[in-house]
Structure formats: C-alpha cells, structure tokens
Coordinates of C-alpha atoms in Angstrom, one line a residue:
X30 CA 40.5 -53.0 16.4
X31 CA 41.3 -49.3 16.8
X32 CA 43.2 -49.3 13.5
X33 CA 40.3 -51.0 11.7
X34 CA 37.9 -48.3 13.2
X35 CA 40.1 -45.5 12.1
X36 CA 40.4 -46.9 8.6
X37 CA 36.7 -47.3 8.4
X38 CA 36.1 -43.8 9.7
X39 CA 38.5 -42.1 7.2
X40 CA 37.2 -44.3 4.3
X41 CA 33.6 -43.2 5.1
X42 CA 34.7 -39.6 5.4
X43 CA 36.4 -39.8 2.0
X44 CA 33.4 -41.2 0.3
X45 CA 31.1 -38.6 1.9
X46 CA 33.1 -35.7 0.6
X47 CA 33.6 -37.3 -2.7
X48 CA 29.9 -37.8 -3.2
X49 CA 29.1 -34.3 -1.9
X50 CA 31.7 -32.6 -4.2
X51 CA 30.7 -34.8 -7.1
X52 CA 27.1 -33.7 -6.8
X53 CA 28.0 -30.0 -6.5
X54 CA 30.3 -30.3 -9.5
X55 CA 27.6 -32.1 -11.5
X56 CA 25.0 -29.5 -10.7
X57 CA 27.4 -26.7 -11.6
X58 CA 28.1 -28.5 -14.9
X59 CA 24.4 -28.9 -15.7
X60 CA 23.8 -25.2 -14.8
X61 CA 26.6 -24.1 -17.1
X62 CA 25.2 -26.3 -19.8
X63 CA 21.8 -24.8 -19.5
X64 CA 23.2 -21.3 -19.5
X65 CA 25.2 -22.0 -22.6
X66 CA 22.2 -23.5 -24.3
X67 CA 20.1 -20.4 -23.8
X68 CA 22.9 -17.8 -24.0
X69 CA 22.8 -17.6 -27.8
X70 CA 19.0 -16.9 -27.6
X71 CA 19.3 -14.2 -24.9
X72 CA 18.6 -10.6 -25.9
X73 CA 17.7 -7.5 -24.0
X74 CA 14.1 -6.6 -23.4
X75 CA 14.6 -3.1 -24.8
X76 CA 15.5 -4.6 -28.2
X77 CA 12.3 -6.6 -28.1
X78 CA 10.3 -3.4 -27.7
X79 CA 11.9 -1.9 -30.7
X80 CA 11.6 -5.0 -32.9
X81 CA 8.0 -5.9 -32.0
X82 CA 6.4 -2.5 -31.7
X83 CA 3.4 -3.7 -33.8
X84 CA 1.1 -6.7 -33.0
X85 CA 1.5 -7.9 -36.6
X86 CA 5.2 -8.6 -36.0
X87 CA 4.4 -10.7 -33.0
X88 CA 1.9 -12.7 -35.0
X89 CA 0.5 -15.8 -33.3
X90 CA 3.7 -16.6 -31.4
X91 CA 3.2 -18.0 -28.0
X92 CA 4.4 -15.5 -25.4
X93 CA 5.9 -17.0 -22.2
X94 CA 6.7 -14.5 -19.4
X95 CA 7.9 -14.7 -15.9
X96 CA 5.2 -13.2 -13.6
X97 CA 7.2 -11.9 -10.6
X98 CA 10.4 -11.1 -12.6
X99 CA 9.0 -9.6 -15.8
X100 CA 5.3 -8.7 -15.4
X101 CA 5.4 -7.1 -11.9
X102 CA 7.4 -4.0 -11.3
X103 CA 8.5 -5.1 -7.8
X104 CA 10.3 -8.4 -7.5
X105 CA 9.5 -8.8 -3.7
X106 CA 7.0 -11.5 -3.0
X107 CA 6.6 -10.6 0.7
X108 CA 3.5 -8.3 0.3
X109 CA 1.5 -11.1 -1.3
X110 CA 2.4 -13.7 1.3
X111 CA 1.7 -11.2 4.0
X112 CA -1.8 -10.7 2.6
X113 CA -2.3 -14.5 2.6
X114 CA -1.0 -14.7 6.2
X115 CA -3.1 -11.8 7.6
X116 CA -6.3 -12.3 5.6
X117 CA -6.5 -16.1 5.6
X118 CA -4.4 -17.1 8.6
X119 CA -4.9 -14.2 11.1
X120 CA -2.7 -11.9 13.2
X121 CA -0.4 -14.5 14.8
X122 CA 0.5 -16.0 11.5
X123 CA 1.3 -12.5 10.1
X124 CA 3.6 -11.7 13.1
X125 CA 5.4 -15.0 12.6
X126 CA 6.0 -14.2 8.9
X127 CA 7.4 -10.7 9.7
X128 CA 9.7 -12.2 12.3
X129 CA 11.1 -15.0 10.1
X130 CA 11.2 -13.1 6.8
X131 CA 14.7 -11.6 7.3
X132 CA 15.9 -15.3 7.5
X133 CA 13.8 -16.4 4.5
X134 CA 15.0 -13.6 2.3
X135 CA 18.7 -14.1 3.1
X136 CA 20.3 -16.0 0.2
X137 CA 23.5 -16.7 2.0
X138 CA 21.6 -18.4 4.9
X139 CA 18.8 -20.5 3.3
X140 CA 18.8 -19.7 -0.4
X141 CA 15.9 -18.4 -2.5
X142 CA 14.1 -21.7 -3.0
X143 CA 14.2 -22.6 0.7
X144 CA 13.1 -19.1 1.6
X145 CA 10.1 -19.4 -0.6
X146 CA 9.2 -22.8 1.0
X147 CA 9.4 -21.2 4.4
X148 CA 6.9 -18.5 3.5
X149 CA 4.6 -21.0 2.0
X150 CA 4.7 -23.1 5.1
X151 CA 4.0 -20.1 7.4
X152 CA 1.1 -18.8 5.3
X153 CA -0.7 -22.0 4.1
X154 CA -0.2 -24.6 6.8
X155 CA -3.6 -25.6 8.3
X156 CA -5.7 -23.4 5.9
X157 CA -8.8 -25.1 4.7
X158 CA -8.8 -25.4 0.9
X159 CA -12.6 -24.7 0.4
X160 CA -12.5 -21.5 2.4
X161 CA -9.4 -20.0 0.8
X162 CA -10.5 -17.1 -1.4
X163 CA -7.7 -14.7 -0.9
X164 CA -6.3 -15.5 -4.4
X165 CA -9.5 -14.4 -6.0
X166 CA -10.9 -11.7 -3.7
X167 CA -7.8 -9.9 -2.2
X168 CA -4.6 -10.5 -4.2
X169 CA -5.8 -9.3 -7.7
X170 CA -6.1 -5.7 -6.5
X171 CA -2.5 -5.5 -5.2
X172 CA -1.1 -7.5 -8.1
X173 CA -2.9 -5.2 -10.7
X174 CA -1.4 -2.2 -8.9
X175 CA 2.1 -3.6 -9.4
X176 CA 1.8 -4.5 -13.1
X177 CA 4.4 -2.7 -15.3
X178 CA 2.8 -0.7 -18.1
X179 CA 5.6 -1.6 -20.6
X180 CA 5.1 -5.3 -20.1
X181 CA 1.3 -5.0 -20.2
X182 CA 1.5 -3.3 -23.6
X183 CA 3.5 -6.2 -24.9
X184 CA 0.8 -8.7 -23.7
X185 CA -1.9 -6.5 -25.2
X186 CA -0.2 -6.5 -28.6
X187 CA 0.2 -10.3 -28.7
X188 CA -2.5 -12.1 -30.6
X189 CA -1.1 -15.6 -29.8
X190 CA -1.3 -17.7 -26.6
X191 CA 0.0 -16.0 -23.5
X192 CA 1.6 -18.1 -20.8
X193 CA 2.4 -16.9 -17.3
X194 CA 5.2 -18.7 -15.4
X195 CA 5.6 -18.3 -11.7
X196 CA 7.4 -19.8 -8.7
X197 CA 4.6 -18.9 -6.4
X198 CA 1.7 -21.3 -5.7
X199 CA -0.6 -21.2 -8.6
X200 CA -3.7 -20.6 -6.4
X201 CA -2.3 -17.2 -5.5
X202 CA -2.0 -15.8 -9.1
X203 CA -4.3 -17.8 -11.3
X204 CA -7.4 -15.7 -10.8
X205 CA -5.5 -12.5 -11.3
X206 CA -3.9 -13.7 -14.5
X207 CA -6.9 -15.4 -16.1
X208 CA -9.7 -13.1 -15.1
X209 CA -8.0 -9.7 -15.2
X210 CA -5.2 -10.0 -17.7
X211 CA -6.8 -12.7 -19.9
X212 CA -3.8 -15.0 -19.7
X213 CA -4.4 -18.4 -21.4
X214 CA -2.1 -20.7 -19.4
X215 CA -0.7 -20.4 -15.9
X216 CA 2.3 -22.6 -15.0
X217 CA 2.9 -22.5 -11.2
X218 CA 3.6 -24.6 -8.2
X219 CA 0.9 -26.8 -6.7
X220 CA 0.2 -27.0 -3.0
X221 CA -0.1 -30.4 -1.2
X222 CA -3.4 -31.1 0.5
X223 CA -4.3 -33.5 3.2
X224 CA -7.9 -34.1 4.3
X225 CA -9.1 -30.8 2.8
X226 CA -6.3 -28.7 4.4
X227 CA -3.1 -27.2 3.0
X228 CA 0.0 -28.8 4.6
X229 CA 2.3 -25.9 3.7
X230 CA 4.3 -27.9 1.2
X231 CA 4.7 -27.3 -2.5
X232 CA 4.9 -30.0 -5.2
X233 CA 8.1 -30.2 -7.2
X234 CA 8.3 -27.9 -10.2
X235 CA 6.6 -29.3 -13.3
X236 CA 9.0 -30.8 -15.8
X237 CA 9.6 -28.9 -19.0
X238 CA 7.9 -31.6 -21.0
X239 CA 4.7 -31.4 -18.9
X240 CA 4.6 -27.6 -19.1
X241 CA 5.3 -27.7 -22.8
X242 CA 2.3 -30.1 -23.4
X243 CA 0.1 -27.7 -21.4
X244 CA 1.3 -24.7 -23.4
X245 CA 0.9 -26.3 -26.9
X246 CA -2.8 -27.3 -26.3
X247 CA -5.2 -25.1 -28.2
X248 CA -4.5 -22.0 -30.2
X249 CA -1.1 -20.5 -31.1
X250 CA 1.9 -21.8 -33.0
X251 CA 4.7 -23.8 -31.5
X252 CA 7.2 -20.9 -31.8
X253 CA 7.6 -19.4 -28.3
X254 CA 9.1 -16.1 -27.2
X255 CA 10.2 -15.9 -23.5
X256 CA 10.5 -12.8 -21.3
X257 CA 12.1 -13.1 -17.9
X258 CA 14.6 -11.2 -15.7
X259 CA 18.3 -10.9 -16.5
X260 CA 19.6 -13.3 -13.9
X261 CA 16.5 -15.6 -14.0
X262 CA 16.8 -17.0 -17.5
X263 CA 17.4 -20.6 -16.3
X264 CA 14.9 -20.6 -13.4
X265 CA 12.3 -22.5 -15.4
X266 CA 13.2 -25.1 -18.0
X267 CA 10.3 -23.9 -20.2
X268 CA 12.4 -21.0 -21.3
X269 CA 15.0 -23.3 -22.8
X270 CA 12.3 -24.3 -25.4
X271 CA 11.7 -20.8 -26.5
X272 CA 12.8 -19.6 -29.9
X273 CA 14.0 -16.3 -28.4
X274 CA 14.5 -15.3 -24.8
X275 CA 14.5 -11.6 -23.8
X276 CA 15.7 -10.6 -20.3
X277 CA 14.6 -7.6 -18.3
X278 CA 17.2 -5.8 -16.2
X279 CA 16.5 -4.3 -12.8
X280 CA 17.3 -0.8 -14.2
X281 CA 14.6 -1.3 -16.8
X282 CA 12.0 -2.4 -14.3
X283 CA 12.8 0.6 -12.1
X284 CA 12.1 2.9 -15.0
X285 CA 8.7 1.3 -15.8
X286 CA 5.4 3.0 -15.0
X287 CA 2.7 1.2 -13.1
X288 CA -0.4 0.3 -15.0
X289 CA -3.2 2.9 -14.4
X290 CA -6.7 1.7 -13.5
X291 CA -8.3 3.0 -16.7
X292 CA -6.0 0.6 -18.6
X293 CA -7.2 -2.5 -16.8
X294 CA -8.6 -5.0 -19.3
X295 CA -11.4 -5.7 -16.8
X296 CA -12.5 -3.1 -14.3
X297 CA -11.7 -3.9 -10.6
X298 CA -15.1 -3.3 -9.0
X299 CA -15.1 -5.8 -6.1
X300 CA -12.3 -6.8 -3.8
X301 CA -12.1 -8.0 -0.2
X302 CA -9.7 -8.0 2.7
X303 CA -9.0 -5.8 5.7
X304 CA -5.7 -4.2 4.7
X305 CA -6.0 -1.1 2.7
X306 CA -2.3 -0.5 1.9
X307 CA 0.2 -2.6 0.2
X308 CA 1.9 -4.5 3.1
X309 CA 5.6 -4.2 2.4
X310 CA 7.9 -5.3 5.2
X311 CA 8.2 -1.9 6.8
X312 CA 4.5 -1.1 6.4
X313 CA 3.7 -4.5 7.9
X314 CA 5.9 -3.7 10.9
X315 CA 4.1 -0.3 11.2
X316 CA 0.7 -2.0 11.1
X317 CA 1.6 -4.5 13.8
X318 CA 3.0 -1.7 16.1
X319 CA -0.1 0.4 15.5
X320 CA -2.6 -2.3 16.3
X321 CA -2.7 -2.0 20.2
X322 CA -3.1 1.8 20.0
X323 CA -5.6 1.5 17.2
X324 CA -7.8 -0.8 19.3
X325 CA -7.8 1.6 22.2
X326 CA -8.5 4.5 19.9
X327 CA -11.5 2.7 18.3
X328 CA -12.9 2.0 21.8
X329 CA -12.6 5.7 22.7
X330 CA -14.3 6.8 19.5
X331 CA -17.2 4.3 20.0
X332 CA -17.7 5.4 23.6
X333 CA -17.9 9.0 22.6
X334 CA -20.4 8.4 19.9
X335 CA -22.6 6.2 22.2
X336 CA -22.5 8.3 25.3
X337 CA -22.6 12.0 24.2
X338 CA -25.1 14.1 22.2
X339 CA -24.1 15.1 18.7
X340 CA -23.1 18.7 19.6
X341 CA -20.6 17.4 22.1
X342 CA -19.4 14.2 20.5
X343 CA -18.8 15.6 17.0
X344 CA -15.9 18.0 18.0
X345 CA -14.4 15.4 20.3
X346 CA -14.4 12.8 17.5
X347 CA -12.8 15.3 15.2
X348 CA -10.1 15.8 17.9
X349 CA -9.4 12.0 17.8
X350 CA -8.5 12.2 14.1
X351 CA -11.8 11.6 12.3
X352 CA -12.4 14.0 9.4
X353 CA -16.0 14.7 8.5
X354 CA -16.6 16.9 5.5
X355 CA -20.2 18.0 4.9
X356 CA -22.0 20.2 2.3
X357 CA -24.4 23.0 3.0
X358 CA -27.8 21.6 3.8
X359 CA -30.2 22.4 0.9
X360 CA -33.5 24.0 1.6
X361 CA -36.2 21.4 2.1
X362 CA -39.4 21.7 0.1
X363 CA -42.6 22.2 2.1
X364 CA -43.9 18.9 3.4
X365 CA -47.6 18.7 2.7
X366 CA -47.9 15.5 4.7
X367 CA -46.7 16.3 8.2
X368 CA -47.4 12.7 9.3
X369 CA -44.4 11.3 7.4
X370 CA -40.7 12.0 7.8
X371 CA -38.0 12.7 5.2
X372 CA -36.6 9.7 3.2
X373 CA -32.8 10.0 2.8
X374 CA -31.4 7.7 0.1
X375 CA -27.6 7.3 0.0
X376 CA -25.0 5.1 -1.6
X377 CA -23.3 2.5 0.7
X378 CA -19.7 2.8 1.7
X379 CA -19.6 1.3 5.2
X380 CA -22.1 0.4 8.0
X381 CA -21.5 3.9 9.4
X382 CA -23.1 5.7 6.6
X383 CA -26.4 6.4 8.4
X384 CA -24.5 7.5 11.5
X385 CA -22.5 10.1 9.6
X386 CA -25.6 11.4 8.0
X387 CA -27.1 11.8 11.5
X388 CA -23.9 13.7 12.6
X389 CA -24.3 15.9 9.6
X390 CA -28.0 16.7 10.2
X391 CA -27.5 16.8 14.0
X392 CA -30.5 14.6 14.7
X393 CA -31.4 11.0 15.1
X394 CA -32.4 9.0 12.0
X395 CA -33.9 5.5 11.6
X396 CA -31.6 3.3 9.4
X397 CA -32.8 0.2 7.4
X398 CA -30.2 -2.1 6.0
X399 CA -29.7 -5.7 4.7
X400 CA -26.3 -6.7 6.0
X401 CA -26.6 -6.1 9.8
X402 CA -25.2 -8.3 12.5
X403 CA -26.9 -8.6 15.9
X404 CA -23.9 -7.0 17.6
X405 CA -23.9 -4.0 15.3
X406 CA -27.7 -3.6 15.8
X407 CA -27.2 -3.5 19.6
X408 CA -24.2 -1.1 19.6
X409 CA -25.7 1.3 17.0
X410 CA -26.4 4.8 18.6
X411 CA -29.4 5.2 16.3
X412 CA -32.3 2.9 15.7
X413 CA -31.5 0.3 13.0
X414 CA -33.9 -2.1 11.4
X415 CA -33.0 -5.2 9.4
X416 CA -34.8 -5.7 6.1
X417 CA -36.2 -9.2 5.4
X418 CA -35.8 -9.3 1.5
X419 CA -39.6 -9.8 1.3
X420 CA -40.8 -7.0 -0.8
X421 CA -44.3 -6.6 0.8
X422 CA -43.0 -6.9 4.3
X423 CA -40.1 -4.5 3.7
X424 CA -42.4 -1.9 2.1
X425 CA -44.9 -2.0 5.0
X426 CA -42.1 -1.8 7.5
X427 CA -40.5 1.2 5.8
X428 CA -43.8 3.1 5.6
X429 CA -44.4 2.4 9.2
X430 CA -40.9 3.7 10.2
X431 CA -41.3 6.7 7.9
X432 CA -44.4 7.6 9.9
X433 CA -42.3 7.7 13.1
X434 CA -39.6 10.0 11.7
X435 CA -36.8 10.6 9.2
X436 CA -35.6 7.4 7.5
X437 CA -32.3 6.6 5.7
X438 CA -31.9 3.7 3.3
X439 CA -29.0 2.3 1.2
X440 CA -30.7 0.9 -1.9
X441 CA -27.5 -0.7 -3.2
X442 CA -28.0 -3.4 -0.5
X443 CA -24.2 -3.8 0.1
X444 CA -21.0 -1.8 0.2
X445 CA -18.7 -1.0 -2.7
X446 CA -15.1 0.2 -2.1
X447 CA -14.3 1.3 -5.7
X448 CA -15.8 4.4 -7.5
X449 CA -18.8 2.5 -8.8
X450 CA -22.5 2.5 -7.8
X451 CA -24.4 -0.8 -7.8
X452 CA -27.9 -1.0 -9.0
X453 CA -30.4 0.8 -6.8
X454 CA -33.4 -1.2 -5.6
X455 CA -36.6 0.7 -6.6
X456 CA -38.4 -0.1 -3.4
X457 CA -37.6 3.3 -1.8
X458 CA -39.3 5.1 -4.7
X459 CA -42.7 3.8 -3.6
X460 CA -42.5 5.3 -0.1
X461 CA -43.2 9.0 -0.7
X462 CA -43.1 11.9 -3.1
X463 CA -40.1 13.6 -1.5
X464 CA -36.7 11.9 -1.7
X465 CA -33.5 13.4 -0.4
X466 CA -30.4 11.9 -2.1
X467 CA -27.2 11.8 -0.2
X468 CA -23.8 11.3 -1.7
X469 CA -21.4 9.5 0.7
X470 CA -17.7 8.8 0.3
X471 CA -15.0 7.5 2.7
X472 CA -11.3 7.1 2.7
X473 CA -9.0 5.0 4.9
X474 CA -5.2 4.5 5.0
X475 CA -4.7 1.3 6.9
X476 CA -7.9 -0.9 7.4
X477 CA -11.0 -1.3 5.3
X478 CA -14.3 -1.0 7.3
X479 CA -16.1 -3.6 5.1
X480 CA -15.8 -7.3 4.4
X481 CA -17.6 -9.9 2.4
X482 CA -16.2 -13.1 4.0
X483 CA -15.3 -11.9 7.5
X484 CA -17.1 -10.9 10.6
X485 CA -19.6 -8.0 9.9
X486 CA -19.7 -7.0 13.5
X487 CA -16.0 -5.9 13.3
X488 CA -16.5 -3.6 10.3
X489 CA -17.1 -0.3 12.3
X490 CA -14.2 -1.3 14.7
X491 CA -11.7 -1.7 11.8
X492 CA -12.8 1.6 10.2
X493 CA -12.3 3.4 13.5
X494 CA -8.9 1.8 14.0
X495 CA -7.5 4.0 11.1
X496 CA -5.4 6.9 12.3
X497 CA -7.4 9.5 10.3
X498 CA -10.5 8.1 8.6
X499 CA -12.2 10.5 6.2
X500 CA -15.9 10.7 5.6
X501 CA -17.6 13.0 3.1
X502 CA -21.4 13.6 3.2
X503 CA -23.0 15.7 0.4
X504 CA -26.7 16.4 0.8
X505 CA -28.2 16.9 -2.7
X506 CA -31.3 18.6 -4.0
X507 CA -34.5 16.7 -3.3
X508 CA -36.1 14.6 -6.0
X509 CA -39.9 15.1 -6.4
X510 CA -42.2 12.5 -7.8
X511 CA -45.4 13.5 -9.6
X512 CA -47.3 11.0 -7.4
X513 CA -46.7 8.0 -5.1
X514 CA -46.9 4.6 -6.7
X515 CA -50.1 2.8 -5.5
X516 CA -48.9 -0.7 -4.7
X517 CA -52.5 -1.9 -4.7
X518 CA -52.9 -1.3 -8.4
X519 CA -49.6 -2.0 -10.2
X520 CA -49.6 -1.2 -13.9
X521 CA -46.8 -1.4 -16.4
X522 CA -46.4 2.3 -16.5
X523 CA -46.1 2.5 -12.7
X524 CA -43.6 -0.4 -12.8
X525 CA -41.4 1.5 -15.2
X526 CA -41.8 4.7 -13.1
X527 CA -40.3 3.1 -10.0
X528 CA -37.1 2.1 -11.9
X529 CA -36.9 5.5 -13.6
X530 CA -36.9 7.2 -10.2
X531 CA -34.3 4.8 -8.8
X532 CA -32.0 5.2 -11.8
X533 CA -32.4 9.0 -11.6
X534 CA -31.4 9.1 -8.0
X535 CA -28.4 6.7 -8.7
X536 CA -27.2 8.9 -11.6
X537 CA -27.6 12.1 -9.4
X538 CA -25.4 10.5 -6.6
X539 CA -22.9 9.1 -9.1
X540 CA -22.5 12.5 -10.8
X541 CA -21.9 14.2 -7.5
X542 CA -19.2 11.7 -6.5
X543 CA -17.8 11.1 -10.0
X544 CA -18.6 7.4 -9.7
X545 CA -19.7 5.1 -12.5
X546 CA -23.2 3.6 -12.4
X547 CA -23.5 -0.1 -13.0
X548 CA -26.3 -2.7 -13.0
X549 CA -24.4 -5.1 -10.7
X550 CA -26.2 -6.2 -7.6
X551 CA -25.4 -7.5 -4.1
X552 CA -25.7 -11.1 -5.3
X553 CA -23.0 -10.5 -8.0
X554 CA -20.6 -9.1 -5.3
X555 CA -20.9 -12.0 -2.9
X556 CA -20.8 -14.7 -5.5
X557 CA -17.4 -13.2 -6.7
X558 CA -15.9 -12.6 -3.2
X559 CA -17.4 -15.0 -0.8
X560 CA -19.0 -17.8 -2.9
X561 CA -22.5 -17.2 -1.5
X562 CA -25.4 -14.9 -2.1
X563 CA -24.7 -12.6 0.9
X564 CA -27.3 -14.0 3.3
X565 CA -26.5 -12.9 6.9
X566 CA -26.3 -15.6 9.5
X567 CA -28.4 -14.7 12.5
X568 CA -25.6 -14.7 15.1
X569 CA -24.0 -12.2 17.4
X570 CA -21.2 -11.7 15.0
X571 CA -22.8 -12.7 11.7
X572 CA -21.0 -13.2 8.4
X573 CA -22.5 -12.1 5.1

C-alpha cells in the first residue's frame, strides 16, 4: 500500500512539473514568435520624426499609439490611480493604495499585470458606476499636463484615424483622449460591473481581431503605423498588424518637453477634484502626513477669523501662513445718494472672495451668492444671503440689502479655477449708478477650495488646509452709469445697456488679471463636471 502511494505521489509530481514547464516553454516560444514577427518592422521613433516631418507624408494612414508608453512623458500610472482613489473613493482608499503600491510595482514579486489589477481593485471596488466622474472631471487636467510635445506634434500632423491603446481601464482615459486630443478610437480595458457598482476586476484584453474591426470602421486606410515604447512592442497584439512599428526609448522620453497649455487642442476651462498637485508617490505620502496638521491649522484660522476684529485677526492670519496681497484703495467718487451703499462686483475664485474683500477694506460687507450651503451660511463671519435665481425677487433683495450697507456680488454665479472669466449676469448693473469692480485671484499648492461634485460646506476648510494659500485683491476704478435702469419700463435700448455694462466690468476685471473672457455660464460648468445644472440641495452640507 505504501509503495502504491509513493508511486502515485511521484507520478503526480512528475506530471505537475511537466505541465508547468511545458506551459512556460510554450508561452516563451509564443513570445519569441511574436517578437520575431514584429522585429523586422521595428524602427526607432527618432527615425519616424525625420521621415514623416510633413503631414502629407503621413497621408491617411491609421496611427496607433500606446497612451502610457508613447503619449505621456511619465510612464508611472500611480498618480492617476491615486486621483481615482482619493477623489472617488476617499481618504482610507488612498492610504491603502499608498501602502500597497510598493508591492504592486515590484515586478519580481507580483509582475506588471498583477500589479495593475491590484491597483484597479483598490481604486474601483464598490464605486457606483453612475456617480463616477473622475475620468471626465479630474483626470484630463493631469493627463494633459503630462503629454509629450513631440508625440502630440505627430498626432497633430496625422490626417488619418488616430487610435489610442492603453492597459488602463478605458473609463479613465477615454474622455481625455476623445474630448481634448480628438482621438477617434480608444482601445482599453473594460471594468466588470455588478448591480451598478464596479467590482474592481477588469475584463480580459480584447483580441487583436476585435480591436482591428473597431479600428477599421469609418475613415482612414487599412495601413497602420504603430508607436509604442522600446520594451513594450508586443504588449498589445494590435501592433502586430501594423505596417510599421516605431518604438520610443526611455532616453527619448526624458528629453521630451511637456505640452504647454496654449497648445491644447481644446482649452481646459473646467476641472474638478480636491488635489491641486500631481500626486506622485512621494507627494502623496507628504499629503497624508500633512493632513492632521492641516486640519488643526484650518480650525485655528477659522477661529481667528470668527472671533477677532479685522485689525487683530489680519496680522495673526498672515502669521499662520496666509498671504494676502492688496492694491491701493482707489478714491471713491462722491455718493449723491447717501441712502445706498457701494456695490462691489468681483470675479469668483472661492467662497472666501467676499471675506477677503472685507479684510482688504477693513469693514463688514454683505455678500450675495448662489452656491451657498447652510453650514457655510452659519459659519460666515459676514452676513451672507442666498440668491433664489428668480430675477424679480433677487433684484428686490439686492436693492434692499444695498440700502443697509455695502454689498459684494459675484455675477459669474460659480467659481472657475483656470484663467478664464465666465459670463457676468447683468442683474447687478440695474442696482445703482456706481459700481466698484474688484479683481480677485487665489493660488493653492495642495488642495483646491472649490468643488462641483463634492460637499460645498468643506470648500473653505480645504482652502485653509493649504500650508500657504495666496489671495490677491485688486480694487479697480469705479464704473459709472449714465443712469439707473428703470425695471418698470424695460425698453430694448435699456436691455442692451445692462449687458453692455456687465461686459464692460467683465473685460475690466479680465484685463487686470490677464484672464480671458468667455460666454460660458454656471450651467455649462456643472453639466460638464457634475452632470447637473448646479442646483444647491438645501441641507447642512449641500452639494452643488
């Protein structure tokens, strides 16, 4: 019996190692066959730049490129998964990703494919599909900032179909490629979904035949030119169908320049998310270590602003690291109507805009705004009033408040982080003859103090959690109207005058800041970033 058991054991062990070694040998043989099949097509990327320096030489060839290995200057995927973990999953998920990333990126321990699957599981498990907007509202900004100028010039010269191939989940890069780089086809990994939630698993890579059918639909000829990294030529089978394959070396990528903002095919005006810096591994560790101290610092700053008068709180707030730069206050024209206060009109950077104008003027103002949560309204050190979006009611309310004292309004209706001004609502131009424009700008290094899809009540907290937030308040020369618009008798000429005054104030503020004036509105912003029209839910911590 013992002899039969030993014979069975050694026989099973023999067949196990035979099958294991046979599979490894088979895979190595297939890998070698693929390398040999593409080796005669492989050329250096530098030779491609010299050969196809004109768009006419590229013709209508289909251009297939590797997103993370040929388009982006950095080959590390950690910052993008960190953004997904922090913005869509929360702080705990981000901490788990940072702790496990050294294991996920170790090729000798888990391998590249398994490491990618680990990051996908950490970042996407349990995320609701309908609420996931990081791929459209957050990631495009950081991906655009990492695009190599040399590769972008190649894409710009190509008149044929452009195909982006990636190992990342397609939902992370599709919006960036299609909307900002005008890529025709995106070949990426699909995420598995159960009952409307991501389960953290990816579908298997699409077969070369399925991807080829997807590429050959529509415009472009069947001849394909592939561009990937030197040691990634056989990562995707689609490259084996290319007429020519060019490989980018790491040395070439290091010498690339990053694409400047003025070269973007589509200007980046709106983006969301709390993180203001690119979360590399070391920057992410620094952020997580800073968070406890940042929360304490924000509480101290809020307490100082709420409890002390301006002449005492201002120097103390500067001592905590806040930088406030103000211009010389211009001489105010004589106010013929002493019963009304001064109307200050400013662009909108954060919810703290009216407060910083109050610090600059060293007196209390009344602020009217659209996106205001109940919590922010309670904690505000100055009087704040929420507009109703009903023109008649808002006009009567603003006139009533202006009779009580100085009033500050942000006619954009929402914040904009980039150097652009949204369309100014002309309602403020009907209030009085004397309008005081104020140009406001802010700068942060770690956290954004605005959000489109998060909790509005936390906006001031996140802004004050920055080590050294910067605010610039520039009081401009007053704008005089020939007469107030009588809302009882609205003529076509008066209707045009209101918009003319609003556009004049917008251009004056834009010129002072160096910002570009646009006709975009609050509705445009929230439809892009949050999928709604920006209506505030009446709760203690409302979303907008």
